[in-house]
């Protein structure tokens, strides 16, 4: 399998490099507006825009074609300005969609999700009809708009430079997006989190909303040619969502989502050329060579999100449960040490109610805190030291509570039993100085010293 | 470029359903429209309309995977529709589960979860599609129908499948109507009552997936969401009642499906799926404009009528108060009202209305037979106008007195409050007010005002308590 993988990687060519670069730049440029849509909880607006761009593209295309037929655009001018027409028309349809959705929501008294659903399906149906209607006359293929054809678009290079035109277009989009973000970061941030407050500051949050809509639509259309209208949503949502699971703070999240976008694009292309031949030859399809890079980039975005959701350092599901389990072990282990210490103190290693956490016992033994002799568990020297700190924390806390709060003495033990695990040395020192270094707790028991004389 | 306009004979042929094929397609699509309309109601009420979009995109990899599995198991069997639809169903449900899990267990909100799952599943589908293209038996022509839909190519077997599935969805819908209603309106209460909320939710999503899967062939995965969202949203404009809304939604779904099929039978270049959706959109626009509950035009007309009523009532009350201020207290107002003429100047003194507004109000009230306009001489109330004036002033003052006596409002501040409520006091409320205030002001047709009337002479001020 490794051999197969290496054989595939040996066929890597400049074309592959161009594909990865183009899709990385497209993905990064999408993740900038995508990030702001995410924090504004408007990610589905991205989905809507990518659907409604279809009629926009069709209208822009037909407008350019009509102008050429009327003789107002020469053939060369048509070739050069076609993209501009398409982008402009898509931006206009995008903003129109946004306005229409809000109108339906407000005047039709329709719930937001349903309003989006009504508007974007209608616009998409209209776009499909337009495209179908004129499909025979122009080279506008709905499949291309839907899936994108990055494998062939990168062949179209600018002059002798070898830079794919799509790379240039998406690079320009990325540059503009970053510039706009740098210029209007404050406005974007304030209006994302508190539109009403933004309005009182003189930042018109509705203007920000429509500007963001327009920029998103333009970015999407620039990326369509390479990655298609539906996969572009994965690039819009995936990297920012993953970044949000991995880190906090707006700038950090934005930077990380740019990184993840580039990484996802590279991983996507690798998956596309490496996985299908290896996987499907085992199922009796030896002719399979590769899969759509755009499709696999979306899958890669999904995988990155999955990994982030499970293993993120702070919010990951697995991370969080692992942290909980470890805490449970620690608490149970410390309870065992405390019990053994108290048993030693009273000299009666009698019936102790020990926590029933096998892993905690195993860990204590493995760390050398306890040992077994004459059928009884005993503390080792190291264990005793740990236990002393714990019991000291416990009894200091009891004294502190007794001094400052009016709690009956028989209620002290329980709260201290809960807090003792989280009182570190610094806190113990502070407690001791606050209480003028007491030697006995409220129950009259000896408080072990911080540095126990051996 | 223009497709030929169909001849009269073609029109008749299609509209009278003479072709077997048209009948088959029509039946299948209408059944689908009904099922979509039914399911959409609860999607809308659960505020999960866009879940349907996720399901439809998530069916894509299922179709491709099912094809690949079938082909590797027995080459040539890949195009079996039930197999493909089973695959579509499986990944559709999986996609929905993914969104639910992301929403519940991460800090990512619903919107992003929907968009992410939708596009990632679609991406997987696209990748698998390109894989299928590169295997020898993998002609994707039959599979791409699932994306854009091809209602015209529906055969009897497909209609049977759609029919059974729609019947199943409808049956489950009717059996669990009460439970689903409870789930939609008060999830916590449903859970507290011991209903399996998660199971019901899953069942609803299963129904959504079923409709999506059977809709793939006729309208395609990109538009099938419209079959569920649009009819329900349109039906919501008409009624508060869930039963009516459900019936309307199913009806709108059926009608838009029928219109779409017939139009695309007449104009073969128009894809049926897109036309069905646009027919639904047209019905939605009609509902949004004229719907009896939230229709924009309906509400506009209602507001216009209300404004007229309020304008009339304000005018006759102003006339009443001017006349009242002229007469000695205790005088029988009811006889005097139609006899006295009030000039525009007097009205202006009484109210802060512009003369243009007074002219408009007078003109309007005259059309309704409430006043007679004698030009410079002034305005007189008719018998009907006088009756209305007594009633309105009565309502106004009863409310004022009520506020003063029972709500401890100062007399100077009750006028505004009463102003807005006098138009909508029900007779029962008036009767209760009368009973409450009976011992103080018995026998009077119109009780005295508890405060000084603006612009009036001292006579009324003395009359007020």
mmCIF file of C-alpha atoms in Angstrom, chain B residues 185-414:
data_model
loop_
_atom_site.group_PDB
_atom_site.id
_atom_site.type_symbol
_atom_site.label_atom_id
_atom_site.label_comp_id
_atom_site.label_asym_id
_atom_site.label_seq_id
_atom_site.Cartn_x
_atom_site.Cartn_y
_atom_site.Cartn_z
ATOM 1 C CA UNK B 185 -45.105 23.240 19.577
ATOM 2 C CA UNK B 186 -43.629 22.259 22.914
ATOM 3 C CA UNK B 187 -40.750 19.844 22.841
ATOM 4 C CA UNK B 188 -40.032 20.076 26.573
ATOM 5 C CA UNK B 189 -43.637 19.428 27.458
ATOM 6 C CA UNK B 190 -43.685 16.428 25.124
ATOM 7 C CA UNK B 191 -40.585 15.071 26.825
ATOM 8 C CA UNK B 192 -42.072 15.713 30.253
ATOM 9 C CA UNK B 193 -45.205 13.823 29.222
ATOM 10 C CA UNK B 194 -43.019 10.832 28.486
ATOM 11 C CA UNK B 195 -43.108 10.905 24.708
ATOM 12 C CA UNK B 196 -39.956 9.633 23.022
ATOM 13 C CA UNK B 197 -38.981 13.040 21.652
ATOM 14 C CA UNK B 198 -35.769 11.908 20.016
ATOM 15 C CA UNK B 199 -37.522 8.959 18.406
ATOM 16 C CA UNK B 200 -40.306 11.169 17.069
ATOM 17 C CA UNK B 201 -37.752 13.614 15.745
ATOM 18 C CA UNK B 202 -35.971 10.764 14.035
ATOM 19 C CA UNK B 203 -39.251 9.559 12.576
ATOM 20 C CA UNK B 204 -39.989 13.017 11.190
ATOM 21 C CA UNK B 205 -36.534 13.146 9.651
ATOM 22 C CA UNK B 206 -37.089 9.645 8.271
ATOM 23 C CA UNK B 207 -40.234 10.900 6.583
ATOM 24 C CA UNK B 208 -38.341 13.886 5.203
ATOM 25 C CA UNK B 209 -35.699 11.562 3.852
ATOM 26 C CA UNK B 210 -38.332 9.299 2.279
ATOM 27 C CA UNK B 211 -39.946 12.215 0.462
ATOM 28 C CA UNK B 212 -36.545 13.457 -0.639
ATOM 29 C CA UNK B 213 -35.525 10.072 -1.972
ATOM 30 C CA UNK B 214 -38.684 9.514 -3.969
ATOM 31 C CA UNK B 215 -38.493 13.083 -5.191
ATOM 32 C CA UNK B 216 -34.970 12.674 -6.531
ATOM 33 C CA UNK B 217 -36.100 11.168 -9.806
ATOM 34 C CA UNK B 218 -38.752 13.690 -10.659
ATOM 35 C CA UNK B 219 -37.442 17.039 -9.433
ATOM 36 C CA UNK B 220 -33.839 16.227 -8.653
ATOM 37 C CA UNK B 221 -31.819 16.542 -5.471
ATOM 38 C CA UNK B 222 -31.139 20.235 -5.866
ATOM 39 C CA UNK B 223 -34.784 21.227 -5.919
ATOM 40 C CA UNK B 224 -36.575 18.552 -3.938
ATOM 41 C CA UNK B 225 -36.288 20.694 -0.816
ATOM 42 C CA UNK B 226 -38.695 23.118 -2.472
ATOM 43 C CA UNK B 227 -41.425 20.445 -2.505
ATOM 44 C CA UNK B 228 -41.378 20.489 1.268
ATOM 45 C CA UNK B 229 -40.595 24.105 2.102
ATOM 46 C CA UNK B 230 -42.699 26.100 -0.336
ATOM 47 C CA UNK B 231 -46.189 24.533 0.071
ATOM 48 C CA UNK B 232 -46.013 24.632 3.853
ATOM 49 C CA UNK B 233 -44.745 28.224 3.898
ATOM 50 C CA UNK B 234 -47.492 29.255 1.500
ATOM 51 C CA UNK B 235 -50.157 27.463 3.562
ATOM 52 C CA UNK B 236 -48.967 29.246 6.687
ATOM 53 C CA UNK B 237 -50.061 32.552 5.156
ATOM 54 C CA UNK B 238 -53.674 31.448 5.210
ATOM 55 C CA UNK B 239 -54.538 29.974 8.542
ATOM 56 C CA UNK B 240 -53.755 29.517 12.218
ATOM 57 C CA UNK B 241 -55.334 26.089 12.347
ATOM 58 C CA UNK B 242 -52.913 23.235 11.963
ATOM 59 C CA UNK B 243 -55.514 21.008 10.324
ATOM 60 C CA UNK B 244 -56.341 23.557 7.666
ATOM 61 C CA UNK B 245 -52.695 24.369 7.166
ATOM 62 C CA UNK B 246 -51.884 20.708 6.589
ATOM 63 C CA UNK B 247 -54.707 20.273 4.109
ATOM 64 C CA UNK B 248 -53.780 23.480 2.287
ATOM 65 C CA UNK B 249 -50.130 22.561 2.183
ATOM 66 C CA UNK B 250 -50.884 19.173 0.663
ATOM 67 C CA UNK B 251 -53.212 20.843 -1.809
ATOM 68 C CA UNK B 252 -50.684 23.477 -2.842
ATOM 69 C CA UNK B 253 -48.064 20.759 -3.246
ATOM 70 C CA UNK B 254 -50.384 18.756 -5.472
ATOM 71 C CA UNK B 255 -51.451 21.742 -7.572
ATOM 72 C CA UNK B 256 -47.930 23.018 -8.184
ATOM 73 C CA UNK B 257 -46.829 19.486 -9.113
ATOM 74 C CA UNK B 258 -49.692 19.172 -11.582
ATOM 75 C CA UNK B 259 -49.036 22.596 -13.114
ATOM 76 C CA UNK B 260 -45.345 21.808 -13.459
ATOM 77 C CA UNK B 261 -45.921 18.478 -15.155
ATOM 78 C CA UNK B 262 -48.497 19.851 -17.577
ATOM 79 C CA UNK B 263 -46.384 22.856 -18.558
ATOM 80 C CA UNK B 264 -43.328 20.761 -19.142
ATOM 81 C CA UNK B 265 -45.431 18.329 -21.204
ATOM 82 C CA UNK B 266 -46.449 21.273 -23.385
ATOM 83 C CA UNK B 267 -42.976 22.780 -23.579
ATOM 84 C CA UNK B 268 -40.504 19.906 -23.638
ATOM 85 C CA UNK B 269 -37.548 22.243 -23.207
ATOM 86 C CA UNK B 270 -38.675 23.338 -19.762
ATOM 87 C CA UNK B 271 -37.487 20.860 -17.135
ATOM 88 C CA UNK B 272 -40.398 19.620 -15.054
ATOM 89 C CA UNK B 273 -38.566 19.930 -11.729
ATOM 90 C CA UNK B 274 -37.796 23.614 -12.174
ATOM 91 C CA UNK B 275 -41.307 24.381 -13.409
ATOM 92 C CA UNK B 276 -42.868 22.572 -10.435
ATOM 93 C CA UNK B 277 -40.780 24.681 -8.098
ATOM 94 C CA UNK B 278 -41.634 27.902 -9.900
ATOM 95 C CA UNK B 279 -45.347 27.005 -9.898
ATOM 96 C CA UNK B 280 -45.017 26.540 -6.137
ATOM 97 C CA UNK B 281 -43.255 29.905 -5.914
ATOM 98 C CA UNK B 282 -46.103 31.558 -7.808
ATOM 99 C CA UNK B 283 -48.606 30.062 -5.362
ATOM 100 C CA UNK B 284 -46.424 31.244 -2.497
ATOM 101 C CA UNK B 285 -46.348 34.784 -3.868
ATOM 102 C CA UNK B 286 -50.138 34.728 -4.200
ATOM 103 C CA UNK B 287 -50.449 33.465 -0.631
ATOM 104 C CA UNK B 288 -47.987 36.025 0.702
ATOM 105 C CA UNK B 289 -50.028 38.775 -0.958
ATOM 106 C CA UNK B 290 -53.589 37.616 -0.398
ATOM 107 C CA UNK B 291 -53.338 35.039 2.389
ATOM 108 C CA UNK B 292 -56.068 35.505 4.961
ATOM 109 C CA UNK B 293 -53.640 35.367 7.885
ATOM 110 C CA UNK B 294 -50.514 37.230 6.897
ATOM 111 C CA UNK B 295 -51.204 38.275 3.314
ATOM 112 C CA UNK B 296 -49.715 41.683 2.661
ATOM 113 C CA UNK B 297 -52.699 42.932 0.671
ATOM 114 C CA UNK B 298 -55.141 41.403 3.161
ATOM 115 C CA UNK B 299 -53.451 43.130 6.042
ATOM 116 C CA UNK B 300 -53.214 46.380 4.076
ATOM 117 C CA UNK B 301 -56.948 46.361 3.337
ATOM 118 C CA UNK B 302 -57.770 45.529 6.950
ATOM 119 C CA UNK B 303 -55.612 48.414 8.149
ATOM 120 C CA UNK B 304 -57.199 50.775 5.631
ATOM 121 C CA UNK B 305 -60.714 49.864 6.795
ATOM 122 C CA UNK B 306 -59.707 50.256 10.406
ATOM 123 C CA UNK B 307 -58.198 53.678 9.720
ATOM 124 C CA UNK B 308 -61.475 54.791 8.129
ATOM 125 C CA UNK B 309 -63.456 53.591 11.127
ATOM 126 C CA UNK B 310 -61.135 55.296 13.568
ATOM 127 C CA UNK B 311 -61.178 58.518 11.531
ATOM 128 C CA UNK B 312 -64.977 58.564 11.495
ATOM 129 C CA UNK B 313 -65.205 57.914 15.192
ATOM 130 C CA UNK B 314 -62.690 60.600 16.021
ATOM 131 C CA UNK B 315 -64.598 63.117 13.945
ATOM 132 C CA UNK B 316 -68.002 62.428 15.453
ATOM 133 C CA UNK B 317 -66.574 62.513 18.943
ATOM 134 C CA UNK B 318 -64.937 65.863 18.237
ATOM 135 C CA UNK B 319 -68.280 67.186 16.950
ATOM 136 C CA UNK B 320 -70.023 65.839 20.032
ATOM 137 C CA UNK B 321 -67.592 67.526 22.338
ATOM 138 C CA UNK B 322 -67.852 70.875 20.565
ATOM 139 C CA UNK B 323 -71.636 70.765 20.751
ATOM 140 C CA UNK B 324 -71.557 69.605 24.333
ATOM 141 C CA UNK B 325 -69.377 72.542 25.343
ATOM 142 C CA UNK B 326 -71.945 74.975 23.932
ATOM 143 C CA UNK B 327 -74.887 73.654 25.893
ATOM 144 C CA UNK B 328 -75.655 74.002 29.551
ATOM 145 C CA UNK B 329 -74.972 70.929 31.645
ATOM 146 C CA UNK B 330 -77.939 68.664 32.113
ATOM 147 C CA UNK B 331 -79.326 69.624 28.721
ATOM 148 C CA UNK B 332 -80.656 66.736 26.695
ATOM 149 C CA UNK B 333 -77.832 66.301 24.244
ATOM 150 C CA UNK B 334 -79.393 63.559 22.169
ATOM 151 C CA UNK B 335 -81.991 65.892 20.664
ATOM 152 C CA UNK B 336 -79.612 68.764 20.081
ATOM 153 C CA UNK B 337 -76.820 66.878 18.396
ATOM 154 C CA UNK B 338 -78.217 66.756 14.828
ATOM 155 C CA UNK B 339 -79.459 70.336 15.042
ATOM 156 C CA UNK B 340 -76.171 72.085 15.807
ATOM 157 C CA UNK B 341 -73.687 72.979 13.084
ATOM 158 C CA UNK B 342 -69.982 73.030 13.884
ATOM 159 C CA UNK B 343 -67.471 75.001 11.823
ATOM 160 C CA UNK B 344 -64.021 73.913 10.817
ATOM 161 C CA UNK B 345 -62.525 76.562 13.107
ATOM 162 C CA UNK B 346 -64.293 75.153 16.111
ATOM 163 C CA UNK B 347 -63.091 71.670 15.238
ATOM 164 C CA UNK B 348 -59.554 72.975 14.890
ATOM 165 C CA UNK B 349 -59.796 74.502 18.325
ATOM 166 C CA UNK B 350 -61.048 71.246 19.724
ATOM 167 C CA UNK B 351 -58.387 69.083 18.063
ATOM 168 C CA UNK B 352 -54.894 69.714 16.775
ATOM 169 C CA UNK B 353 -55.906 68.586 13.311
ATOM 170 C CA UNK B 354 -54.854 70.387 10.148
ATOM 171 C CA UNK B 355 -57.669 71.856 8.085
ATOM 172 C CA UNK B 356 -56.766 69.459 5.249
ATOM 173 C CA UNK B 357 -57.199 66.547 7.580
ATOM 174 C CA UNK B 358 -60.535 67.879 8.814
ATOM 175 C CA UNK B 359 -61.755 68.285 5.246
ATOM 176 C CA UNK B 360 -60.695 64.735 4.451
ATOM 177 C CA UNK B 361 -62.378 63.331 7.557
ATOM 178 C CA UNK B 362 -65.580 65.274 6.910
ATOM 179 C CA UNK B 363 -65.659 64.154 3.297
ATOM 180 C CA UNK B 364 -65.149 60.553 4.327
ATOM 181 C CA UNK B 365 -67.763 60.701 7.088
ATOM 182 C CA UNK B 366 -70.258 62.266 4.706
ATOM 183 C CA UNK B 367 -69.820 59.361 2.318
ATOM 184 C CA UNK B 368 -70.604 57.030 5.180
ATOM 185 C CA UNK B 369 -73.729 59.028 6.024
ATOM 186 C CA UNK B 370 -72.502 60.177 9.418
ATOM 187 C CA UNK B 371 -72.372 63.958 8.847
ATOM 188 C CA UNK B 372 -73.753 66.545 6.460
ATOM 189 C CA UNK B 373 -71.401 69.173 5.160
ATOM 190 C CA UNK B 374 -72.924 72.655 4.817
ATOM 191 C CA UNK B 375 -69.711 74.300 3.642
ATOM 192 C CA UNK B 376 -69.000 77.594 5.421
ATOM 193 C CA UNK B 377 -71.952 77.134 7.730
ATOM 194 C CA UNK B 378 -70.284 74.069 9.206
ATOM 195 C CA UNK B 379 -70.912 70.378 9.660
ATOM 196 C CA UNK B 380 -73.955 68.711 11.151
ATOM 197 C CA UNK B 381 -74.263 65.224 12.498
ATOM 198 C CA UNK B 382 -76.918 62.996 10.929
ATOM 199 C CA UNK B 383 -79.142 60.788 13.087
ATOM 200 C CA UNK B 384 -76.768 57.890 12.546
ATOM 201 C CA UNK B 385 -73.801 60.113 13.204
ATOM 202 C CA UNK B 386 -75.340 61.318 16.440
ATOM 203 C CA UNK B 387 -75.983 57.765 17.583
ATOM 204 C CA UNK B 388 -72.433 56.781 16.783
ATOM 205 C CA UNK B 389 -71.111 59.900 18.524
ATOM 206 C CA UNK B 390 -73.031 59.068 21.699
ATOM 207 C CA UNK B 391 -71.725 55.524 21.625
ATOM 208 C CA UNK B 392 -68.092 56.493 21.043
ATOM 209 C CA UNK B 393 -68.064 59.275 23.634
ATOM 210 C CA UNK B 394 -69.771 56.935 26.033
ATOM 211 C CA UNK B 395 -67.115 54.279 25.510
ATOM 212 C CA UNK B 396 -64.389 56.876 25.819
ATOM 213 C CA UNK B 397 -65.651 58.339 29.067
ATOM 214 C CA UNK B 398 -66.564 55.038 30.618
ATOM 215 C CA UNK B 399 -62.999 53.951 30.076
ATOM 216 C CA UNK B 400 -61.667 57.230 31.450
ATOM 217 C CA UNK B 401 -63.820 56.935 34.537
ATOM 218 C CA UNK B 402 -62.781 53.341 34.966
ATOM 219 C CA UNK B 403 -59.126 54.326 34.815
ATOM 220 C CA UNK B 404 -59.618 57.147 37.286
ATOM 221 C CA UNK B 405 -61.628 55.091 39.764
ATOM 222 C CA UNK B 406 -59.980 51.715 39.571
ATOM 223 C CA UNK B 407 -56.507 52.205 38.111
ATOM 224 C CA UNK B 408 -55.623 55.353 40.076
ATOM 225 C CA UNK B 409 -54.680 57.280 36.970
ATOM 226 C CA UNK B 410 -54.788 61.037 37.278
ATOM 227 C CA UNK B 411 -57.735 62.537 35.329
ATOM 228 C CA UNK B 412 -55.352 64.630 33.213
ATOM 229 C CA UNK B 413 -53.699 61.539 31.770
ATOM 230 C CA UNK B 414 -56.578 59.263 30.910
#
